[in-house]
Amino acid sequence: GIAVPEAYGGSGGDTVGYVLAVEELARACSSHAVIMSVNNSLFCNGILKFGSEAQKQLYVRAIAEGREIGAFALTEPQSGSDATAMRCKAVRQSDGSYVINGKKSWITSGPVAKYIVLFAMTDPDKGAREYACPMKCEGDRVYPEPATCPVCNMKLELVAAPPSSGEQGLLSVPA
């Protein structure tokens, strides 16, 4: 959590310090630098910008303090990182929760992460939305496909908690 505010378990550093740390780590091991980058940037930034206070405390604090590992899921087998061609869908249920189904590719830390930030299509006219949720919840099914390193493909069949719960689910990303 180099660039994560101290209020959420980070060191409160600036972007220059963060980039220098990633660069130095990459000199020794580029894989570790990527994992650090995913956790500090891709995972934490979206939640810090769009998440509720409860989501920041639950997800960002655990990652920034180094207690847990986060994953980021945008890429899909058929569309790469083109979010407009995404097939992973999030369907809102009558209780306000979302059922998320789809496939994701190249998920750094996927096999070992406790939490995941993922993108899914709710309305093709509005584009993809961002969700934060635990990798494993009761009743949820996330299937990391076999991997030889901490990068995997995933088949997702999971239910995100209602956004109003403040603990899981939809981040308030503008459509």
CSV table of C-alpha atoms in Angstrom, one decimal:
chain,number,residue,atom,x,y,z
A,1,GLY,CA,0.0,0.0,0.0
A,2,ILE,CA,2.7,2.5,-0.9
A,3,ALA,CA,0.4,5.1,-2.4
A,4,VAL,CA,-2.6,4.1,-0.3
A,5,PRO,CA,-3.6,6.7,2.3
A,6,GLU,CA,-2.6,5.9,5.9
A,7,ALA,CA,-6.3,6.0,6.9
A,8,TYR,CA,-6.7,2.8,4.9
A,9,GLY,CA,-3.6,1.0,6.0
A,10,GLY,CA,-1.1,2.3,3.5
A,11,SER,CA,2.0,4.3,3.9
A,12,GLY,CA,0.5,7.4,2.3
A,13,GLY,CA,3.4,7.7,-0.2
A,14,ASP,CA,3.2,9.6,-3.5
A,15,THR,CA,3.2,8.3,-7.1
A,16,VAL,CA,6.9,8.9,-7.6
A,17,GLY,CA,7.9,6.8,-4.5
A,18,TYR,CA,5.5,4.1,-5.7
A,19,VAL,CA,7.0,4.0,-9.2
A,20,LEU,CA,10.5,3.9,-7.8
A,21,ALA,CA,9.6,1.0,-5.5
A,22,VAL,CA,8.1,-1.0,-8.4
A,23,GLU,CA,11.1,-0.3,-10.6
A,24,GLU,CA,13.5,-1.5,-8.0
A,25,LEU,CA,11.5,-4.6,-7.3
A,26,ALA,CA,11.4,-5.3,-11.0
A,27,ARG,CA,15.1,-5.3,-11.2
A,28,ALA,CA,15.1,-8.3,-8.9
A,29,CYS,CA,11.9,-10.0,-10.0
A,30,SER,CA,9.5,-8.7,-12.6
A,31,SER,CA,6.7,-11.1,-11.5
A,32,HIS,CA,6.8,-9.7,-7.9
A,33,ALA,CA,6.7,-6.2,-9.3
A,34,VAL,CA,3.6,-7.0,-11.3
A,35,ILE,CA,1.9,-8.5,-8.3
A,36,MET,CA,2.7,-5.4,-6.2
A,37,SER,CA,1.5,-3.2,-9.0
A,38,VAL,CA,-1.8,-5.0,-9.4
A,39,ASN,CA,-2.5,-4.8,-5.7
A,40,ASN,CA,-1.5,-1.2,-5.3
A,41,SER,CA,-2.8,0.2,-8.5
A,42,LEU,CA,-5.5,-1.8,-10.3
A,43,PHE,CA,-7.1,-3.3,-7.1
A,44,CYS,CA,-6.9,-0.4,-4.6
A,45,ASN,CA,-7.3,2.7,-6.9
A,46,GLY,CA,-10.8,1.8,-8.1
A,47,ILE,CA,-12.1,1.1,-4.6
A,48,LEU,CA,-10.4,4.2,-3.2
A,49,LYS,CA,-12.0,6.4,-6.0
A,50,PHE,CA,-15.5,4.8,-6.2
A,51,GLY,CA,-16.0,2.5,-3.2
A,52,SER,CA,-17.9,3.1,0.0
A,53,GLU,CA,-16.2,3.7,3.2
A,54,ALA,CA,-17.0,0.2,4.3
A,55,GLN,CA,-15.5,-1.2,1.1
A,56,LYS,CA,-12.3,0.8,1.6
A,57,GLN,CA,-12.0,-0.5,5.1
A,58,LEU,CA,-12.7,-4.1,4.2
A,59,TYR,CA,-10.8,-4.5,0.9
A,60,VAL,CA,-8.2,-1.7,0.7
A,61,ARG,CA,-7.0,-2.0,4.3
A,62,ALA,CA,-6.4,-5.8,4.0
A,63,ILE,CA,-4.4,-5.4,0.8
A,64,ALA,CA,-2.5,-2.2,1.8
A,65,GLU,CA,-1.5,-3.8,5.1
A,66,GLY,CA,-0.3,-6.9,3.3
A,67,ARG,CA,-2.6,-9.3,5.1
A,68,GLU,CA,-4.4,-10.4,1.9
A,69,ILE,CA,-3.8,-10.4,-1.9
A,70,GLY,CA,-6.1,-8.9,-4.4
A,71,ALA,CA,-6.8,-9.7,-8.1
A,72,PHE,CA,-8.1,-7.6,-11.0
A,73,ALA,CA,-10.3,-9.1,-13.7
A,74,LEU,CA,-10.9,-7.1,-16.9
A,75,THR,CA,-9.5,-9.2,-19.7
A,76,GLU,CA,-11.7,-11.9,-21.3
A,77,PRO,CA,-10.8,-14.7,-23.8
A,78,GLN,CA,-12.7,-13.3,-26.7
A,79,SER,CA,-12.3,-9.5,-26.2
A,80,GLY,CA,-8.9,-9.0,-24.5
A,81,SER,CA,-9.1,-5.8,-22.5
A,82,ASP,CA,-11.7,-4.2,-24.8
A,83,ALA,CA,-14.4,-3.5,-22.2
A,84,THR,CA,-16.9,-2.6,-24.9
A,85,ALA,CA,-16.8,-6.2,-26.2
A,86,MET,CA,-17.1,-7.8,-22.7
A,87,ARG,CA,-19.4,-10.8,-22.3
A,88,CYS,CA,-19.2,-11.2,-18.6
A,89,LYS,CA,-22.6,-10.1,-17.3
A,90,ALA,CA,-23.9,-8.8,-14.0
A,91,VAL,CA,-27.7,-9.2,-13.7
A,92,ARG,CA,-29.4,-7.3,-10.9
A,93,GLN,CA,-31.7,-9.4,-8.8
A,94,SER,CA,-35.0,-8.3,-7.0
A,95,ASP,CA,-33.1,-8.1,-3.7
A,96,GLY,CA,-30.6,-5.7,-5.2
A,97,SER,CA,-27.8,-8.2,-5.4
A,98,TYR,CA,-26.0,-9.1,-8.7
A,99,VAL,CA,-25.5,-12.5,-10.2
A,100,ILE,CA,-22.2,-12.4,-12.2
A,101,ASN,CA,-21.5,-14.9,-14.9
A,102,GLY,CA,-18.6,-15.0,-17.4
A,103,LYS,CA,-15.0,-15.8,-18.1
A,104,LYS,CA,-11.9,-13.8,-17.4
A,105,SER,CA,-8.3,-14.3,-18.6
A,106,TRP,CA,-4.9,-13.5,-17.3
A,107,ILE,CA,-5.9,-12.8,-13.7
A,108,THR,CA,-2.8,-11.9,-11.9
A,109,SER,CA,-2.9,-13.4,-8.4
A,110,GLY,CA,-6.2,-15.1,-9.2
A,111,PRO,CA,-5.3,-18.5,-7.7
A,112,VAL,CA,-4.2,-17.0,-4.4
A,113,ALA,CA,-6.2,-13.8,-4.0
A,114,LYS,CA,-8.8,-13.4,-1.3
A,115,TYR,CA,-10.6,-10.5,-3.0
A,116,ILE,CA,-11.1,-9.5,-6.6
A,117,VAL,CA,-12.1,-6.4,-8.5
A,118,LEU,CA,-13.8,-7.4,-11.7
A,119,PHE,CA,-15.7,-5.8,-14.5
A,120,ALA,CA,-19.0,-7.0,-15.9
A,121,MET,CA,-21.6,-5.7,-18.3
A,122,THR,CA,-24.9,-4.6,-16.7
A,123,ASP,CA,-26.2,-2.7,-19.7
A,124,PRO,CA,-24.4,-2.7,-23.1
A,125,ASP,CA,-25.6,0.8,-23.8
A,126,LYS,CA,-23.9,2.1,-20.6
A,127,GLY,CA,-20.8,-0.1,-20.7
A,128,ALA,CA,-19.1,-2.3,-18.1
A,129,ARG,CA,-19.4,-1.7,-14.3
A,130,GLU,CA,-16.8,-2.4,-11.7
A,131,TYR,CA,-17.4,-4.8,-8.8
A,132,ALA,CA,-15.4,-5.6,-5.7
A,133,CYS,CA,-16.1,-8.9,-3.9
A,134,PRO,CA,-14.5,-11.7,-2.0
A,135,MET,CA,-13.1,-14.5,-4.2
A,136,LYS,CA,-15.1,-17.1,-2.2
A,137,CYS,CA,-18.5,-16.5,-0.6
A,138,GLU,CA,-21.0,-19.0,0.5
A,139,GLY,CA,-22.9,-20.0,-2.5
A,140,ASP,CA,-20.5,-18.4,-4.9
A,141,ARG,CA,-18.5,-20.3,-7.5
A,142,VAL,CA,-15.2,-19.0,-8.9
A,143,TYR,CA,-13.2,-21.6,-10.8
A,144,PRO,CA,-9.6,-20.7,-11.3
A,145,GLU,CA,-8.5,-22.8,-14.2
A,146,PRO,CA,-5.2,-24.7,-13.8
A,147,ALA,CA,-2.1,-22.4,-13.7
A,148,THR,CA,1.6,-22.9,-13.3
A,149,CYS,CA,2.1,-19.4,-11.8
A,150,PRO,CA,-0.1,-16.9,-10.0
A,151,VAL,CA,-1.9,-16.0,-13.2
A,152,CYS,CA,-5.0,-17.8,-14.3
A,153,ASN,CA,-8.2,-17.9,-16.3
A,154,MET,CA,-11.5,-17.9,-14.4
A,155,LYS,CA,-15.0,-19.0,-14.9
A,156,LEU,CA,-17.3,-16.9,-12.7
A,157,GLU,CA,-20.7,-17.9,-11.4
A,158,LEU,CA,-21.0,-15.7,-8.3
A,159,VAL,CA,-23.5,-13.6,-6.5
A,160,ALA,CA,-22.3,-10.2,-5.2
A,161,ALA,CA,-24.0,-8.8,-2.1
A,162,PRO,CA,-26.4,-5.9,-2.5
A,163,PRO,CA,-24.6,-2.6,-3.1
A,164,SER,CA,-26.5,-1.1,-0.2
A,165,SER,CA,-24.7,-3.5,2.2
A,166,GLY,CA,-21.5,-1.5,2.0
A,167,GLU,CA,-19.5,-4.6,2.3
A,168,GLN,CA,-19.4,-6.2,-1.1
A,169,GLY,CA,-20.7,-5.6,-4.6
A,170,LEU,CA,-21.1,-2.7,-7.0
A,171,LEU,CA,-18.7,0.2,-6.7
A,172,SER,CA,-20.3,3.5,-7.6
A,173,VAL,CA,-18.6,3.9,-10.9
A,174,PRO,CA,-20.3,6.5,-13.2
A,175,ALA,CA,-22.0,4.8,-16.2
